[in-house]
XYZ file of C-alpha atoms in Angstrom:
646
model
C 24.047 67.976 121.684
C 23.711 69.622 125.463
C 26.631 70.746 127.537
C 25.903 73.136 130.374
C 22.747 73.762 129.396
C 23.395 75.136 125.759
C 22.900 73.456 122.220
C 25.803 72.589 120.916
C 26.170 71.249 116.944
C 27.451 67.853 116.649
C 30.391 68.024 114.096
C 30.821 65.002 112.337
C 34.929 64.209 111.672
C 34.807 61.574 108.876
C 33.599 64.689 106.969
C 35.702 67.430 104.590
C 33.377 69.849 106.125
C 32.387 68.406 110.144
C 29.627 71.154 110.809
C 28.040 70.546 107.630
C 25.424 68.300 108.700
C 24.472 70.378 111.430
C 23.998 73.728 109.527
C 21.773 71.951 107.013
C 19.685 70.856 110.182
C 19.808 74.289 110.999
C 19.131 75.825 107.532
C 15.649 72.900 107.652
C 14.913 74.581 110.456
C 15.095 78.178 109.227
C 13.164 76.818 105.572
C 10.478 75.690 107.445
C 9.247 79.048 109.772
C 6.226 79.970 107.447
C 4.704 76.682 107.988
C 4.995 77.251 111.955
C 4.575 81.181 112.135
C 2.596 81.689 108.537
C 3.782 83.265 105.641
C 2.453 86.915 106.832
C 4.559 86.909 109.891
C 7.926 84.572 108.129
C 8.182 87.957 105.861
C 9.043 90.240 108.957
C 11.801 87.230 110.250
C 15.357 88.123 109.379
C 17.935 85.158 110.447
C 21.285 84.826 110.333
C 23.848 81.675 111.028
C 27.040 82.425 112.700
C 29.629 80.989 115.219
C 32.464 79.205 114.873
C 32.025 75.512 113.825
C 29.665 78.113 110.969
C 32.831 80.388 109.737
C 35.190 77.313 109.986
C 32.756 75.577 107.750
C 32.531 78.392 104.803
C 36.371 79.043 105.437
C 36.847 75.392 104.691
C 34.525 75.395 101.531
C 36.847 78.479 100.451
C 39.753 77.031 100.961
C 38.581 73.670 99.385
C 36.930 75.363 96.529
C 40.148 78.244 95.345
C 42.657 75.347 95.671
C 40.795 73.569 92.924
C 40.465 76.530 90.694
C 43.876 77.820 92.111
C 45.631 74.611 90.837
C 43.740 74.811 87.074
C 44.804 78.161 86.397
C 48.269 77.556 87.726
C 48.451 74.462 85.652
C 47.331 76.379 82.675
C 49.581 79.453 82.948
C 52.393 77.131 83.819
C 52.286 74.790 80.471
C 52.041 78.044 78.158
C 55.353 79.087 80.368
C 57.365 75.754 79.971
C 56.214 75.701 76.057
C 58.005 79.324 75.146
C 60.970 78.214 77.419
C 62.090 75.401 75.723
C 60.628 75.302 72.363
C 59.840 71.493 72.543
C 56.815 69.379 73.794
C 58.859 66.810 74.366
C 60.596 68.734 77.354
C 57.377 70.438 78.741
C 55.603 67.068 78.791
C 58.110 65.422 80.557
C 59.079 68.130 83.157
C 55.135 68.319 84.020
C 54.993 64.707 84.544
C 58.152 65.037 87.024
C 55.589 67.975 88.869
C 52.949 65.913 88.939
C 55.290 62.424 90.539
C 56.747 64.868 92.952
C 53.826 66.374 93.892
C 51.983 63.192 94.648
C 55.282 62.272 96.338
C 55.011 64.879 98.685
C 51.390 64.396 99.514
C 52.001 61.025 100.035
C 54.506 61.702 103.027
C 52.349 64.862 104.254
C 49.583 62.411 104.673
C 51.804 59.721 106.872
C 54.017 62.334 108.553
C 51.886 65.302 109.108
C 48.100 63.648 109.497
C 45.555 66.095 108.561
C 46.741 69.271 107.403
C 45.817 72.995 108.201
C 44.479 75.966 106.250
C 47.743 77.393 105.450
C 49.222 73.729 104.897
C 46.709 72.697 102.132
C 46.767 76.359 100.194
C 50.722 75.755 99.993
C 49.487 72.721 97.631
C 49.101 75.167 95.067
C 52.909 76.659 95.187
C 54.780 73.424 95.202
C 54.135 72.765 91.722
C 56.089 76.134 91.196
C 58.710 75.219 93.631
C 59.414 71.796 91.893
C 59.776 73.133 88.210
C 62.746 75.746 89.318
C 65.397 72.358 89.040
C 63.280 70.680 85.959
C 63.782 73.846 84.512
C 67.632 74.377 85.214
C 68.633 70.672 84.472
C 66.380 70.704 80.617
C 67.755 74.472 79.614
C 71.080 73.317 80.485
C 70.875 70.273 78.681
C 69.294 71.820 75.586
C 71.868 74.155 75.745
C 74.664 71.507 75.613
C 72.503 69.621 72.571
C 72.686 72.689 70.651
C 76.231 73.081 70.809
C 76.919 69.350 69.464
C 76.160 67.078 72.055
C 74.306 63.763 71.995
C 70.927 63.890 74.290
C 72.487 61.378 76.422
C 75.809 63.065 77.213
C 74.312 66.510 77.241
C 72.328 65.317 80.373
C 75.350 63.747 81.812
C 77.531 66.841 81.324
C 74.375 69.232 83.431
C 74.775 67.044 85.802
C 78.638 67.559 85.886
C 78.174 71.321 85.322
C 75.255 71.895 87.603
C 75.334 69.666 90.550
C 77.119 72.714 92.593
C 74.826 75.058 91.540
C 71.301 72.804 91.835
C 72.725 70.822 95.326
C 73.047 74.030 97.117
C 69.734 75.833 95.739
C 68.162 72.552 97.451
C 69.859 72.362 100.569
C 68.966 76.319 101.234
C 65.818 76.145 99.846
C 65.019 73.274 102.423
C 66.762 74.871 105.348
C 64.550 77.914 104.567
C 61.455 75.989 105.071
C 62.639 74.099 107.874
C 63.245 77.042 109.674
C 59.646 77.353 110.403
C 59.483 73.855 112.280
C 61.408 75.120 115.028
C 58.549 77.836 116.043
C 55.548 78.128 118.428
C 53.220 78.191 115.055
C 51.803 75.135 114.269
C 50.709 76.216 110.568
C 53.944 77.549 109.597
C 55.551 74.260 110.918
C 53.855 71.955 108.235
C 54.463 74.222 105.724
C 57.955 73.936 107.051
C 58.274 70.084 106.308
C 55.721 69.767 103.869
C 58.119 72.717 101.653
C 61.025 70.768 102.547
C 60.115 67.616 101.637
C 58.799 68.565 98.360
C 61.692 70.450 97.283
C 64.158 67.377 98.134
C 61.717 65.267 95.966
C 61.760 67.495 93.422
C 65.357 67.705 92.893
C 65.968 64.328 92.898
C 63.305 63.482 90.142
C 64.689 66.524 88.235
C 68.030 64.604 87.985
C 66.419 61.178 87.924
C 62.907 61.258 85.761
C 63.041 64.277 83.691
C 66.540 63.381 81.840
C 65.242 60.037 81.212
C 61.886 61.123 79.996
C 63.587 63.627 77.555
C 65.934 61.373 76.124
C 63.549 58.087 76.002
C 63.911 56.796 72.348
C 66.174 59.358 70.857
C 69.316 57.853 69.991
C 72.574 58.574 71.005
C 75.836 58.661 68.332
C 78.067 56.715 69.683
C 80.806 59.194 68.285
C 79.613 62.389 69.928
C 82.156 64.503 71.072
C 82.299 65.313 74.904
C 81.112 69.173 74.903
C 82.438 70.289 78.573
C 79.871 72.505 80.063
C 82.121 75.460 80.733
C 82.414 75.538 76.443
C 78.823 74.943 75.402
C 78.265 78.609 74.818
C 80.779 81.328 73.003
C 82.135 83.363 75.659
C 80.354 86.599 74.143
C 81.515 89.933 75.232
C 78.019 91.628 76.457
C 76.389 94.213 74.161
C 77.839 97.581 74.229
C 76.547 99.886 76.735
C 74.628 96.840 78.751
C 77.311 96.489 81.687
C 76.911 100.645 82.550
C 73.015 100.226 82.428
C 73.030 97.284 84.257
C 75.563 98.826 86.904
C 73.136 102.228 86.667
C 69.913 99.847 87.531
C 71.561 97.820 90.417
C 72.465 101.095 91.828
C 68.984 102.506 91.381
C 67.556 99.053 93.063
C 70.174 99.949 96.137
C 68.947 103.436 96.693
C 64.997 102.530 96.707
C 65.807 99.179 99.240
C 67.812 101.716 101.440
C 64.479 104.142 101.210
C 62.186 101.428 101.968
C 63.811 101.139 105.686
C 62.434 104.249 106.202
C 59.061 102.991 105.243
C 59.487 99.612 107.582
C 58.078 100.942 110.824
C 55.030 101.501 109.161
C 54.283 97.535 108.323
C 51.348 96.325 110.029
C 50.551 92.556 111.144
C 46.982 91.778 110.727
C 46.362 89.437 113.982
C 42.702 88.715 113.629
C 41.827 85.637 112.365
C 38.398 86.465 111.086
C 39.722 88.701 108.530
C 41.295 85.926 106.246
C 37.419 85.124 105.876
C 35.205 85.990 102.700
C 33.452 89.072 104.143
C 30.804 88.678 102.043
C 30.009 85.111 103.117
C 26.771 84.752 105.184
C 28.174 83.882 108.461
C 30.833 86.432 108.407
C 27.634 89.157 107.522
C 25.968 87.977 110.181
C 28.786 88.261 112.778
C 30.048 92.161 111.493
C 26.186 92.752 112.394
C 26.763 91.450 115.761
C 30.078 93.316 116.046
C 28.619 96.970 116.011
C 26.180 95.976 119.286
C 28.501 96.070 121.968
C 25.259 94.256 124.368
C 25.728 90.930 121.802
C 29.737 91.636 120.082
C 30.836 88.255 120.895
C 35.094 89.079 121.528
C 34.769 89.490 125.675
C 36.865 88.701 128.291
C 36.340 86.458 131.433
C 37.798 85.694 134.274
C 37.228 82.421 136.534
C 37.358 82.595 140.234
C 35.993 82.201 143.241
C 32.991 84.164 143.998
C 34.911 86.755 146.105
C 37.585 87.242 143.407
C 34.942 87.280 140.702
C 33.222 89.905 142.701
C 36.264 91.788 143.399
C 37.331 91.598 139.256
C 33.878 93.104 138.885
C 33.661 95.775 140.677
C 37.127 96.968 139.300
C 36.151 96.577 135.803
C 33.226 98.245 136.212
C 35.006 101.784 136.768
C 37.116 100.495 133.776
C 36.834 103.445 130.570
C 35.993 100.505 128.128
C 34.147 98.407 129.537
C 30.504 98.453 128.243
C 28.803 95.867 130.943
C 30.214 93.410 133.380
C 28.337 90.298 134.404
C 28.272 88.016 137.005
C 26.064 85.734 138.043
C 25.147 87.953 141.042
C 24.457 90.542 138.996
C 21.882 88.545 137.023
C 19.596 88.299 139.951
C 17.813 91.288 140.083
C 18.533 94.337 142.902
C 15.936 96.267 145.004
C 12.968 93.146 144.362
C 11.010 94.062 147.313
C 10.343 97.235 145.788
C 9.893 96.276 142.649
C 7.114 93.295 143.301
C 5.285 96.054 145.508
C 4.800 98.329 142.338
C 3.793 95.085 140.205
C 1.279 93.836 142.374
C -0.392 97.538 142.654
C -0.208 97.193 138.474
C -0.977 93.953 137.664
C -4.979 94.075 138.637
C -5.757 96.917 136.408
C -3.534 95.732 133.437
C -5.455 92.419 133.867
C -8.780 94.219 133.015
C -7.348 96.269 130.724
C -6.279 93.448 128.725
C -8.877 91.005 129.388
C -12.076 93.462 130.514
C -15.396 92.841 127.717
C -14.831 92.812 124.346
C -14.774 95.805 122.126
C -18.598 96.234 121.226
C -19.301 95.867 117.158
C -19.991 99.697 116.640
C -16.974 100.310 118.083
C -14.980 97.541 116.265
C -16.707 99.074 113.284
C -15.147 102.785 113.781
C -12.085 101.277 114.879
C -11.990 99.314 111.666
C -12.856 102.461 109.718
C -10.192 104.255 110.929
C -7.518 101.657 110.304
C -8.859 101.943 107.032
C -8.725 105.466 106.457
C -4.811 105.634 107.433
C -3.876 102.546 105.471
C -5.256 104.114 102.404
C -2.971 107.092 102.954
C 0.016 104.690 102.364
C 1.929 104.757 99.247
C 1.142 102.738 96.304
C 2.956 99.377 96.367
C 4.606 99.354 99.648
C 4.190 96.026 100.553
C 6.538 96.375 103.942
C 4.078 95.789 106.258
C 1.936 92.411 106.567
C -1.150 94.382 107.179
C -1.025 96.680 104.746
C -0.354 93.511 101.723
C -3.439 91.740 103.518
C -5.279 95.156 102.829
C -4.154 95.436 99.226
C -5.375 91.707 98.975
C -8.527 91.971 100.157
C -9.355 95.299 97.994
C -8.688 97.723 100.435
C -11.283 95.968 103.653
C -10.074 94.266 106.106
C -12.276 91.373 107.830
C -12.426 90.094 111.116
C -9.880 86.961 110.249
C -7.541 89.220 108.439
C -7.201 91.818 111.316
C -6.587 88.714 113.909
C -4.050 87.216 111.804
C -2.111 90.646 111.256
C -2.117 91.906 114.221
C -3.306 89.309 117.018
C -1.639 86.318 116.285
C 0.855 86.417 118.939
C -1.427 87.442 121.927
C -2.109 84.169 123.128
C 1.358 84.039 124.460
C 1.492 87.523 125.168
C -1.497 86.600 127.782
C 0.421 83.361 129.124
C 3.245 85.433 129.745
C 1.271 88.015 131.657
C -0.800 85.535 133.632
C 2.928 84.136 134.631
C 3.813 87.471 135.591
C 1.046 87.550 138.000
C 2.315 84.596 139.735
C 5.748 86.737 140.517
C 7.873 86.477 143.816
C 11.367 86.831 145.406
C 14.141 85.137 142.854
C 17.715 84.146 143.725
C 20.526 82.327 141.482
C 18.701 78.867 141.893
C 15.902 80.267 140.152
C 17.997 81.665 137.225
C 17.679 79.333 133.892
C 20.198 76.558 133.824
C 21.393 77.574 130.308
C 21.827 80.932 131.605
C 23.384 80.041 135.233
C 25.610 77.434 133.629
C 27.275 80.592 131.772
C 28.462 81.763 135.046
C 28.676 79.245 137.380
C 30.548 75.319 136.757
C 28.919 72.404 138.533
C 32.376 72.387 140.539
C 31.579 76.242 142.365
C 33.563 78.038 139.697
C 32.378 81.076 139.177
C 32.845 83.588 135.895
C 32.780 87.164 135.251
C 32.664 88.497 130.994
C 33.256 92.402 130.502
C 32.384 93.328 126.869
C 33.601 96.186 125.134
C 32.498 99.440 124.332
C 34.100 99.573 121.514
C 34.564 97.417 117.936
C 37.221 95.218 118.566
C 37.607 94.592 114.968
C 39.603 97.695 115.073
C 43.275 96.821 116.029
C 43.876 99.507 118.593
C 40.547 99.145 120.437
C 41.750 95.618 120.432
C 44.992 96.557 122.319
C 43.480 99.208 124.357
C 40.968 96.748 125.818
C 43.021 93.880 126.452
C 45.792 96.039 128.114
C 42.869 97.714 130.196
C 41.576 94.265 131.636
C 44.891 92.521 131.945
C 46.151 95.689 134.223
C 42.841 95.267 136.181
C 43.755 91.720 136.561
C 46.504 89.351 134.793
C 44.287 86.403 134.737
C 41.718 87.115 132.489
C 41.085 85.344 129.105
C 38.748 85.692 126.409
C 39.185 85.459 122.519
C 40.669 89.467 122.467
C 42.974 88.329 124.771
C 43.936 84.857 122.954
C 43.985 87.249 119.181
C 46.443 89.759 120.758
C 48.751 86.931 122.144
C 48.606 84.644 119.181
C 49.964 87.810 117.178
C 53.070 88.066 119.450
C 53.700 84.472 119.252
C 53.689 84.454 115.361
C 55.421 87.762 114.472
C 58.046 86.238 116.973
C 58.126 83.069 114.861
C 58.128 85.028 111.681
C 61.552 87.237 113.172
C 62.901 83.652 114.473
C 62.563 81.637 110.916
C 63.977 84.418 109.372
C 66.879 84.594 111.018
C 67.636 80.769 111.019
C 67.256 80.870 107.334
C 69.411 83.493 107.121
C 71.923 82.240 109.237
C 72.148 78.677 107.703
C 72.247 80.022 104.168
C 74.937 82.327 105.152
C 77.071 79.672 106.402
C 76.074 77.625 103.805
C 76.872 79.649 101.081
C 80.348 80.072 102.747
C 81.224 76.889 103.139
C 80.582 75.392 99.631
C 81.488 78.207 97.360
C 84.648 79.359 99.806
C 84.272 82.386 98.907
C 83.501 85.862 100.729
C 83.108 87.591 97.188
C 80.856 85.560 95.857
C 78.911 84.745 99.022
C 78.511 88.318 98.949
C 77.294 88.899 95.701
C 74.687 86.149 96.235
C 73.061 87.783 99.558
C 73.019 91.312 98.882
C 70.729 91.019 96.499
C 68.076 89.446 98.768
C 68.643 92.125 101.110
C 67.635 94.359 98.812
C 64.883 92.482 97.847
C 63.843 91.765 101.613
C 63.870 95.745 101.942
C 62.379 96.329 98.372
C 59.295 93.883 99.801
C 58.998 95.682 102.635
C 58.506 99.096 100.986
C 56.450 97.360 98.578
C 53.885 96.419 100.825
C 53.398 100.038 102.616
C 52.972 101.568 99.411
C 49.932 98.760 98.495
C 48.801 98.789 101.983
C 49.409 94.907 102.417
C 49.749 93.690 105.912
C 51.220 90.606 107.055
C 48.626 88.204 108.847
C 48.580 84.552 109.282
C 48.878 82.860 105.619
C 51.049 85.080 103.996
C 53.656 85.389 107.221
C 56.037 83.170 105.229
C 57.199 85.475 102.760
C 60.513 86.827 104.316
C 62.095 83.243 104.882
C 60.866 81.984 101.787
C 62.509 84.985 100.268
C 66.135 83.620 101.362
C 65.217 79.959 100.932
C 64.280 80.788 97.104
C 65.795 84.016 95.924
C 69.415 82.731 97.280
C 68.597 79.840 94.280
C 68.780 82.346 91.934
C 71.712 83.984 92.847
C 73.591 80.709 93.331
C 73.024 79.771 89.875
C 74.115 83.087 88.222
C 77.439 82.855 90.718
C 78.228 79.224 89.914
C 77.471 79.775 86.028
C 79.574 82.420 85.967
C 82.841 81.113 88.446
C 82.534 78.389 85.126
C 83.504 80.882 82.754
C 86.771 82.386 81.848
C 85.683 85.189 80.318
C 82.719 86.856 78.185
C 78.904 87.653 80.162
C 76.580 85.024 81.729
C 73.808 86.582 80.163
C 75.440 84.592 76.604
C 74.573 81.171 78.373
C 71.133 79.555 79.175
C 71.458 80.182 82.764
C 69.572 83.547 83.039
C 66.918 82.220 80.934
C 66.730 79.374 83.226
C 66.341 81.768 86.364
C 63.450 83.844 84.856
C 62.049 81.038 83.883
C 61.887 79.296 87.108
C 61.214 82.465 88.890
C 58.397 83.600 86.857
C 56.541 79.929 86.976
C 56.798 79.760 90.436
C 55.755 83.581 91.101
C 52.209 82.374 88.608
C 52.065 79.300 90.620
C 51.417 81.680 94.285
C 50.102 84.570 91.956
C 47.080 81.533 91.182
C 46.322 81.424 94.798
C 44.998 84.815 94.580
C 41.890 83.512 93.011
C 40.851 81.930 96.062
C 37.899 83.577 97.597
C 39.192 83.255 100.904
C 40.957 86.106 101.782
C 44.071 84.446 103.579
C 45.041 82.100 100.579
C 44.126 85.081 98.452
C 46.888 87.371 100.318
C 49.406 84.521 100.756
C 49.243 84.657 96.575
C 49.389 88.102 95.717
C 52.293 88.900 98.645
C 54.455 85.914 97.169
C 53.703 86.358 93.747
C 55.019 89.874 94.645
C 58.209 88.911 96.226
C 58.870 86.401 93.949
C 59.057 89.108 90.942
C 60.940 91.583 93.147
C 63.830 88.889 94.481
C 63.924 87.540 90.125
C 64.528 91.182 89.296
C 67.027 92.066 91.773
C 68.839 88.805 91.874
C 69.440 88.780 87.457
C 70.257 92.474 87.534
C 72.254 92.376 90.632
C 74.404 89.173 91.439
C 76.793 89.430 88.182
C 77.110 93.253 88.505
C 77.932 92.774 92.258
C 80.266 89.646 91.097
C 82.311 91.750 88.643
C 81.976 94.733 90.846
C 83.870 92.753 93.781
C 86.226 91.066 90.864
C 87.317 93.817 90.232
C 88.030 95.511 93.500
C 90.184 92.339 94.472
């Protein structure tokens, strides 16, 4: 299609991909230059496809093709976990049908609530099958636990549920609040994750103490005499091994120390605001646009500013004593200065160039030598450098060159090299209305608004020339825009939403956590830990270089939202016993468990060839392992720590 004078591709909306119609039109066009130009002269043409209906296209294809392969592996990795958890088919096939209702579930509503979902929407696909096994998990290693100790399957279900609705209620309800958190902020992505997380975890723990129990215990009868086993008695209150409780207390302390040194290490986090780098470098349009990057005459992140001619002008002539500011262009400053001069100097030139180029013909003997010569020089060229069109049509013809050979190699463009000049001849005085609409239309709206576009000396790929540029044109005027501009401010808005989420999580799971287990100790005991983790992270990601951008910017509520799970359990589990270690009963098995399916589940995502969905993985999958450490080692020593103290 046309708009202002420039091609635009048509993007077609009842597709996956919308711009993939147009770039095969495009790619037709490119696969059929040697039948317009000749194979001799398609060899020297180098063409790229870039833009961004292009990048969003690949991106998409990414995106569409890791979540696939992202899903399979996590699918894999997660069976193999649930089958050395609980030591029973039985339980793993019926916890992964559960996944797959709730999942489907959630979709379901994300498809009625949300409409069409976002890049960072669809890769969290991937993690809620993690997120929906942590309850599964709790409810059947609870359960088993209670069967071992004597209990029909029936009543062993019936007592979890007594034993763990505390423990499972309040994971949910923080869990949810973590991820609803995000809905409140300025970022639209992070806000669908928000309900879309939300959602799926209150589906999940309802089918975990709805579906699962009845798909375990479907056709296993239940002895009517079974004795009641409370859940407080299903394991022996075991005294710990010897020696554990001072290494545990030693490693909780060491975990203290390193979160305390990480703050020093927090200044030095860095959030990655440009979008283009959660692209596949090494796809073709993002090759093609790092090539156009490095010439500042073509780099395509400029700013503008839209005016009034006068203010336009003004803008202009400001930036132009600007330090970074390659070229600035206005429509004005297309027409070109000092013409009188200049069309005296062509008409003096353009007689003899005429001869020159269209005087008699070269005479045969001439021709002849000339040919000779050619000849002579091409012969000097090394053996099998085909590089040159000329020199392959030499090598083909067995080192002569003919009269058709030479015109094709080296002539076949002068016919419109002679139009051109014959134009050329017919110059005179331009203004703006002479300019090309495609070109004027740039610069000038049919309603008299002009534009001015600075571009940059520098790469803007590079944070700080980034900064420095925008800052430079927004203190030579406040109104400019331009995609540097739009990159810089998007980054404030985000990292604000980030800090925002984060402390509503925090907040909410605070009170939370006060409220139901009324209880400073233990409420303490249960955070601390995922401040240590939250500080662990942090260091963590200096160390690897990892910067925050826009896919994995969730990690530091979803730390709260699902570390505080683990913690909760271990507290509840243990306010259950009178005496003897947690680590006796299922409920630490239970947390690693959970923890380490759901860290494979965002580890999977790391697969993904696009690089956002690939850092969202690894940076979760890291956190995740950090906050199941710290929260196991930790919450009971911090428990019997402050137990002891009061």
């Amino acid at each position: 299609t046309t708009r202002r004078g420039q091609s635009l591709p048509e993007l077609d909306y009842s597709l996956l991909l919308p711009a993939e119609t147009a770039l095969a039109s495009i790619n037709a066009a490119l696969d059929a230059v040697p039948s317009v130009v000749g194979e001799t002269t398609a060899e020297l043409v180098n063409a790229r496809v870039t833009g961004e209906p292009v990048l969003m296209f690949e991106e998409l294809e990414a995106v569409a093709d890791g979540i696939g392969l992202s899903l399979g592996a996590s699918m894999i990795a997660v069976i193999f976990l649930l089958i050395v958890c609980y030591h029973s088919v039985r339980r793993t096939v019926a916890t992964l049908v559960a996944i797959v209702v709730a999942l489907c579930l959630a979709l379901g509503f994300a498809s009625i609530a949300l409409g069409p979902l976002n890049l960072v929407s669809i890769a969290f696909v991937v993690p809620l099958v993690g997120l929906g096994l942590d309850f599964a998990i709790h409810v059947t290693t609870r359960a088993a636990e209670l069967e071992k100790a004597g209990a029909a399957p029936a009543e062993a279900f019936v007592e979890t549920g007594r034993g763990i609705a505390l423990a499972l209620g309040l994971s949910a309800f923080t869990t949810a609040a973590a991820f609803l958190s995000f809905v409140g902020t300025d970022f639209i992505g992070m806000g669908q994750v928000g309900v879309l997380g939300a959602v799926g975890v209150i589906i999940a723990f309802v089918i975990s103490l709805t579906l699962v129990p009845a798909l375990v215990t479907r056709g296993k009868t239940s002895a009517a005499t079974a004795a009641r086993v409370p859940a407080s008695d299903a394991v022996a209150t075991a005294a710990p091994a010897k020696g554990w409780a001072g290494v545990r207390n030693a490693l909780t302390a060491l975990l203290a120390l390193a979160a305390v040194g990480s703050l020093f290490l927090a200044p030095q986090v860095r959030f990655d605001t440009d979008p283009t780098n959660l692209r596949d470098v090494e796809s073709p349009s993002m090759v093609a646009l790092a090539g156009l990057m490095v010439d500042p005459d073509v780099a395509p992140y400029r700013i503008s500013l839209v005016g009034s001619a006068d203010d336009v002008a003004a803008f202009a002539d400001e930036a132009d004593g600007a330090g970074l500011a390659h070229t600035v262009m206005t429509l004005d400053r297309l027409v070109p200065e000092d013409q009188d001069e200049k069309l005296a100097i062509a008409a003096e030139a353009y007689p003899g160039i005429l001869e020159r180029v269209l005087g008699p013909s070269m005479l045969p003997p001439a021709r002849e030598d000339a040919r000779g010569d050619l000849v002579s020089k091409l012969s000097t060229f090394p053996t099998g450098d085909g590089s040159l069109s000329l020199y392959a049509a030499f090598n083909a013809t067995g080192g002569t060159l003919d009269d058709a050979t030479l015109d094709e190699a080296l002539l076949s463009f002068l016919p419109q090299l002679l139009d051109q000049l014959r134009a050329q001849g017919e110059m005179g005085p331009v203004d703006a209305g002479d300019l090309p609409e495609p070109l004027r239309a740039q610069f000038l709206t049919d309603d008299g608004v002009f534009r001015a576009e600075v571009s940059p000396v520098n790469d803007l790929r590079a944070p700080e020339n980034r900064t420095a540029f925008v800052d430079e044109m927004v203190l030579v005027n406040p109104q400019v825009a331009g995609a540097p501009l739009e990159i810089s401010r998007a980054g404030e808005v985000v990292s604000g939403a980030m800090i925002q989420a984060t402390l509503i999580a925090a907040i909410v799971v605070c009170i939370t956590c006060l409220v139901v287990l009324r209880s400073v100790r233990e409420t303490l005991a249960v955070l601390l830990p995922l401040v240590f983790a939250g500080f662990l992270v942090i260091g963590a990601m200096v160390l690897l270089d990892l910067q925050f951008n826009y896919a994995n910017v969730i990690v530091l509520p979803l730390i709260i939202g699902l570390g505080v799970d683990s913690s909760i359990h271990l507290a509840v589990r243990k306010r259950e016993l009178d005496s003897g270690s947690v680590y006796a009963t299922s409920t630490p098995r239970a947390v690693f468990f959970s923890g380490v399916t759901t860290a494979v589940a965002f580890v999977s995502l790391a697969l993904s060839s696009h690089r956002g969905t690939a850092s969202m993985g690894e940076l979760l999958g890291l956190s995740i392992a950090i906050v199941l450490v710290t929260t196991i080692l930790a919450t009971p020593t911090l428990l019997d720590l402050l137990k002891r103290r009061a």
